[in-house]
XYZ file of C-alpha atoms in Angstrom:
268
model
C 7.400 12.358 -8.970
C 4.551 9.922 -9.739
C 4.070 6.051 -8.584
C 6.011 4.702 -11.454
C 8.681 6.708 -11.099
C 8.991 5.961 -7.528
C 9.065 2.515 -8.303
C 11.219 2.485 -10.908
C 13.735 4.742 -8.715
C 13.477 2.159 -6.369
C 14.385 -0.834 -8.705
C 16.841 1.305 -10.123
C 18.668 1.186 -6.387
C 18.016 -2.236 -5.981
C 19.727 -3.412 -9.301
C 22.923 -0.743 -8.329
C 23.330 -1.874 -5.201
C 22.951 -5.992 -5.817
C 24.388 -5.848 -9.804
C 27.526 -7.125 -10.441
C 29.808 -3.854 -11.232
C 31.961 -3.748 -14.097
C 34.222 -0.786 -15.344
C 34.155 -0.045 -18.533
C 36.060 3.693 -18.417
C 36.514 6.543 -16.590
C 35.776 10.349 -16.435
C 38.547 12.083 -17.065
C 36.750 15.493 -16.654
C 35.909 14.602 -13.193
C 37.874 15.907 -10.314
C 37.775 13.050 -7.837
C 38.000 9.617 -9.487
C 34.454 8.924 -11.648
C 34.582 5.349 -13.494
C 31.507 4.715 -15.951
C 30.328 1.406 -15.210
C 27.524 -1.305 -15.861
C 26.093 -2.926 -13.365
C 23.926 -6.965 -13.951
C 21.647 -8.508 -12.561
C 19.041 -11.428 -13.646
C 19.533 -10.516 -17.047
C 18.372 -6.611 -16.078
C 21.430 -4.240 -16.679
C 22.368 -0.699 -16.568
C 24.932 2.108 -16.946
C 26.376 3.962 -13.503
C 28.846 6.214 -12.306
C 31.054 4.370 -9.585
C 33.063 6.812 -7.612
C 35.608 5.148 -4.780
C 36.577 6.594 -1.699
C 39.947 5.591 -2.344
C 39.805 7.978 -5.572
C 38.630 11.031 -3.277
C 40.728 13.907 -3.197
C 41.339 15.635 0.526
C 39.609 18.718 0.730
C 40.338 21.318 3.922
C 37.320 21.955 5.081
C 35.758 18.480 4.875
C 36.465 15.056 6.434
C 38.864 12.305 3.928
C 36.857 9.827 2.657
C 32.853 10.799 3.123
C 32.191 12.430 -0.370
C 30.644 9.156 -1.319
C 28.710 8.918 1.898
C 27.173 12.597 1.316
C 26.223 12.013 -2.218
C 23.930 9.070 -0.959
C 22.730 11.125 1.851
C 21.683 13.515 -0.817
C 19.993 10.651 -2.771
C 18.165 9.429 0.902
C 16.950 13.675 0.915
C 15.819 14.254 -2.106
C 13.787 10.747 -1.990
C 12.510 11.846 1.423
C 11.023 14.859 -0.391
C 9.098 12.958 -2.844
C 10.650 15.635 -6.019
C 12.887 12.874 -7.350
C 15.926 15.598 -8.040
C 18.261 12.760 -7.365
C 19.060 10.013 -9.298
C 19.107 6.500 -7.633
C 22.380 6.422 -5.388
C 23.774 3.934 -3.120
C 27.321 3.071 -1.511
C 28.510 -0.417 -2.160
C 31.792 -2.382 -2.766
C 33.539 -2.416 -5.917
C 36.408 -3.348 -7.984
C 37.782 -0.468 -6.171
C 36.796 -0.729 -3.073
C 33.583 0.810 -1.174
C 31.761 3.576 -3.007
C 29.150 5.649 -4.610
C 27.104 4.297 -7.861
C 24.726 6.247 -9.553
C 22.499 5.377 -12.124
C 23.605 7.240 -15.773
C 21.350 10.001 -16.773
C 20.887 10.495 -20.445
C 20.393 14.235 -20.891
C 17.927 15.943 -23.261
C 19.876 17.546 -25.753
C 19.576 21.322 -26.066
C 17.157 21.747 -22.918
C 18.220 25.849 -21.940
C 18.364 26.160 -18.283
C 21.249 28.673 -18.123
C 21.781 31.527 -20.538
C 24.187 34.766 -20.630
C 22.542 37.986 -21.971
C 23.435 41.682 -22.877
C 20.931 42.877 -21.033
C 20.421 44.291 -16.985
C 16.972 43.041 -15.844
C 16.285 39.115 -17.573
C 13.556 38.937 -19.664
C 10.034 37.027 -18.792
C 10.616 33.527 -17.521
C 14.093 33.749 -16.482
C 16.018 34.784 -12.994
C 18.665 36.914 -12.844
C 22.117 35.019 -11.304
C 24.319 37.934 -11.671
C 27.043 40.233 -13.682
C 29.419 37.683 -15.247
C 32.427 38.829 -17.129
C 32.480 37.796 -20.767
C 36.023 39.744 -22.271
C 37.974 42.386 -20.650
C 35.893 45.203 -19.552
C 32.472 43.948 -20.706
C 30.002 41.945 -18.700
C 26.746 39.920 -19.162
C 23.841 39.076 -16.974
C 23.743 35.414 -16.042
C 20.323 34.043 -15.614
C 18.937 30.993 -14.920
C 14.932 29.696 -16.568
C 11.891 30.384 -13.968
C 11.544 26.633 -13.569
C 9.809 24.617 -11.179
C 12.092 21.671 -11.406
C 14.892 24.508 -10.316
C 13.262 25.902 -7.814
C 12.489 22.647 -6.271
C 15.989 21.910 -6.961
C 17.448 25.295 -5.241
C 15.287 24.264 -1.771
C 16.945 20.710 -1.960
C 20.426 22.345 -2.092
C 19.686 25.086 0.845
C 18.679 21.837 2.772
C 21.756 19.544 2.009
C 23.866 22.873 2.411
C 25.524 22.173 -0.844
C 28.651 23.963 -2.089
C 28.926 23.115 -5.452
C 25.873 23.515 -7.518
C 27.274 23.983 -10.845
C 25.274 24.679 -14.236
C 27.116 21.554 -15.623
C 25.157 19.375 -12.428
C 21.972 20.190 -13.855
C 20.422 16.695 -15.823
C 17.560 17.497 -17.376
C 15.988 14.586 -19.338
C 13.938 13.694 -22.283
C 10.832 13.001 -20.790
C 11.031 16.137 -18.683
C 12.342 14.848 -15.382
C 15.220 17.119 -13.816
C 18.238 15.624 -12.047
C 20.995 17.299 -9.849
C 24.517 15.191 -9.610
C 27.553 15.625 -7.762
C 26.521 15.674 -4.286
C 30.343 15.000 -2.756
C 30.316 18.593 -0.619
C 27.026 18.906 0.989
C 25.843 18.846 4.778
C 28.486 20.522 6.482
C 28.089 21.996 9.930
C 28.836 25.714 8.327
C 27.151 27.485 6.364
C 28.720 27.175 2.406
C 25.599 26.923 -0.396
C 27.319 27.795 -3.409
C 24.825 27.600 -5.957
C 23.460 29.183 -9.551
C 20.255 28.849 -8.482
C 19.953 32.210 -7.019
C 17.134 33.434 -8.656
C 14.505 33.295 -5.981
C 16.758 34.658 -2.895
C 14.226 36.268 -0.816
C 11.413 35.138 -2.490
C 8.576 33.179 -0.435
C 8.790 29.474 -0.349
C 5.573 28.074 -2.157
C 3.331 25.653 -0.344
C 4.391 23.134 -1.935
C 7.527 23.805 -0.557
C 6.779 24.287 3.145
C 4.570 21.405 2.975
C 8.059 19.144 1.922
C 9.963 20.677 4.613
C 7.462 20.285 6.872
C 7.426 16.439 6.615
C 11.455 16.949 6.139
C 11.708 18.312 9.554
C 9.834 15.405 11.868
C 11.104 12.962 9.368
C 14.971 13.692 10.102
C 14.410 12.706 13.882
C 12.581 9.409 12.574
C 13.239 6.808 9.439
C 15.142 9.549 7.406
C 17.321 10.257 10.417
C 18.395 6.660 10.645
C 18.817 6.464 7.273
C 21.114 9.063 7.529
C 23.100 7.745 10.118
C 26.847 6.915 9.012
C 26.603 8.173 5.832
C 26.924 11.721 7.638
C 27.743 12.613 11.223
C 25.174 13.249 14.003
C 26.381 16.748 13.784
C 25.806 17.104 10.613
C 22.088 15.374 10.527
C 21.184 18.115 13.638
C 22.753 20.921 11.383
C 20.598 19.474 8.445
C 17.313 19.897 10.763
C 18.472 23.155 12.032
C 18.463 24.181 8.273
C 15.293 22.700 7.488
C 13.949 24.607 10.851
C 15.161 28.339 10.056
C 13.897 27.766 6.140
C 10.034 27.516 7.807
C 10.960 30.172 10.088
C 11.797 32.272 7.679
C 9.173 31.234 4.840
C 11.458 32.469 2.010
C 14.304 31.355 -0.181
C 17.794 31.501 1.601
C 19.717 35.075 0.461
C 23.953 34.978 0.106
C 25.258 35.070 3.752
C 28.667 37.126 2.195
C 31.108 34.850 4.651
C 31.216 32.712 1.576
C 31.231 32.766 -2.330
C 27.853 32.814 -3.132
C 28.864 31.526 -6.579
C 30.702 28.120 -7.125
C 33.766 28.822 -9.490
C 33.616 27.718 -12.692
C 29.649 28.234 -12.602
C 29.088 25.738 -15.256
């Protein structure tokens, strides 16, 4: 992410967390209450997804009413890392009560990230996901593009622990940025990645990499830490530096454990 990006990230959070908030829909396709929203300020405005915790559905294994908490503490990650993967996130009041807004992502139109082919081993600059069934009796190979935008994005995810990384969460935009959205199940205590972005399991982490978790690890006991702090659990920041700790320790990309689905269902 260069200097104007960064900047423009953080004026981005500024105007979404100061703006004035107006609805002007909602997402039906959405599984937890998503409005689409502008949000003014000083004659600067912008679109947003606004997400209330009083539109959060109860999941089992995760506390009522912290998705929105977890998809900023995603946002506070990813910016911690420098890769930009996030886009600008804050939780703020709204005509709905206190919540998560986002700032809209317009999406390059037919950008392939994901593919199904008839094929067993993917072909040159693509990973290979896994056997998908297509029709009764016949399978595919799911793959995923040899991208460094994914990767980066696939070391964010074994960091935040998150169990939902769907093919229909990937953002990438026209000029050539990569976003990952829907951050509402992430940083739990237990182990659950559920991800498409298996393509590197096993693989080593590049130095790029180890360098970001590197500054990741002492950061999470300083200003990132705080940051952190009740948007997540103290739990669930130590779990978060445990994580970050057994990914340098081990120096390669995080394999399915097999207590979990390794895949999130429907991928995409």
């Amino acid at each position: 992410m260069t200097a104007a990006d960064t900047g423009a990230d953080a004026a981005a959070a500024a105007l979404l967390a100061q703006g004035e908030l107006t609805v002007r829909g909602r997402i039906r396709e959405a599984s937890n209450a998503a409005l689409f929203c502008t949000v003014a300020l000083d004659g600067r405005e912008a679109s947003c997804i606004y997400k209330p915790v009083a539109g959060e559905r109860p999941l089992w294994d995760f506390p009522d009413g912290t998705l929105a908490g977890r998809e900023v503490a995603a946002y506070e990650v990813s910016e911690a890392t420098g890769w930009g993967l996030v886009p600008p996130t804050v939780l703020r009041d709204g005509p709905y009560g206190e919540g998560m807004c986002q700032q809209w992502v317009d999406v390059q139109a037919e950008s392939e990230l994901l593919a199904l082919v008839d094929a067993e081993e993917p072909e040159p600059g693509w990973k290979a996901i896994g056997l998908a069934e297509v029709a009764e009796g016949r399978t595919a190979l799911l793959v995923h593009a040899d991208d460094e935008r994914l990767r980066r994005l696939a070391v964010l995810d074994a960091v935040i622990n998150n169990a939902d990384r769907k093919g229909g969460h990937l953002l990438p935009t026209p000029d050539g940025r990569l976003y990952g959205i829907d951050h509402g199940v992430t940083f739990n205590v237990e182990n659950k990645l559920r991800t498409l972005l298996w393509g590197w399991a096993g693989e080593p982490l590049t130095a790029e990499a180890v360098d970001v978790l590197t500054g990741l690890h002492g950061a999470l006991t300083g200003a990132l830490g705080e940051r952190l702090t009740g948007l997540i659990t103290a739990a669930e920041i130590d779990a978060t530096r445990a994580r970050v700790g057994d990914l340098l320790s081990a120096g390669v990309h995080p394999e399915p454990g097999g207590e979990w689905p390794a895949i999130p269902w429907p991928p995409v």
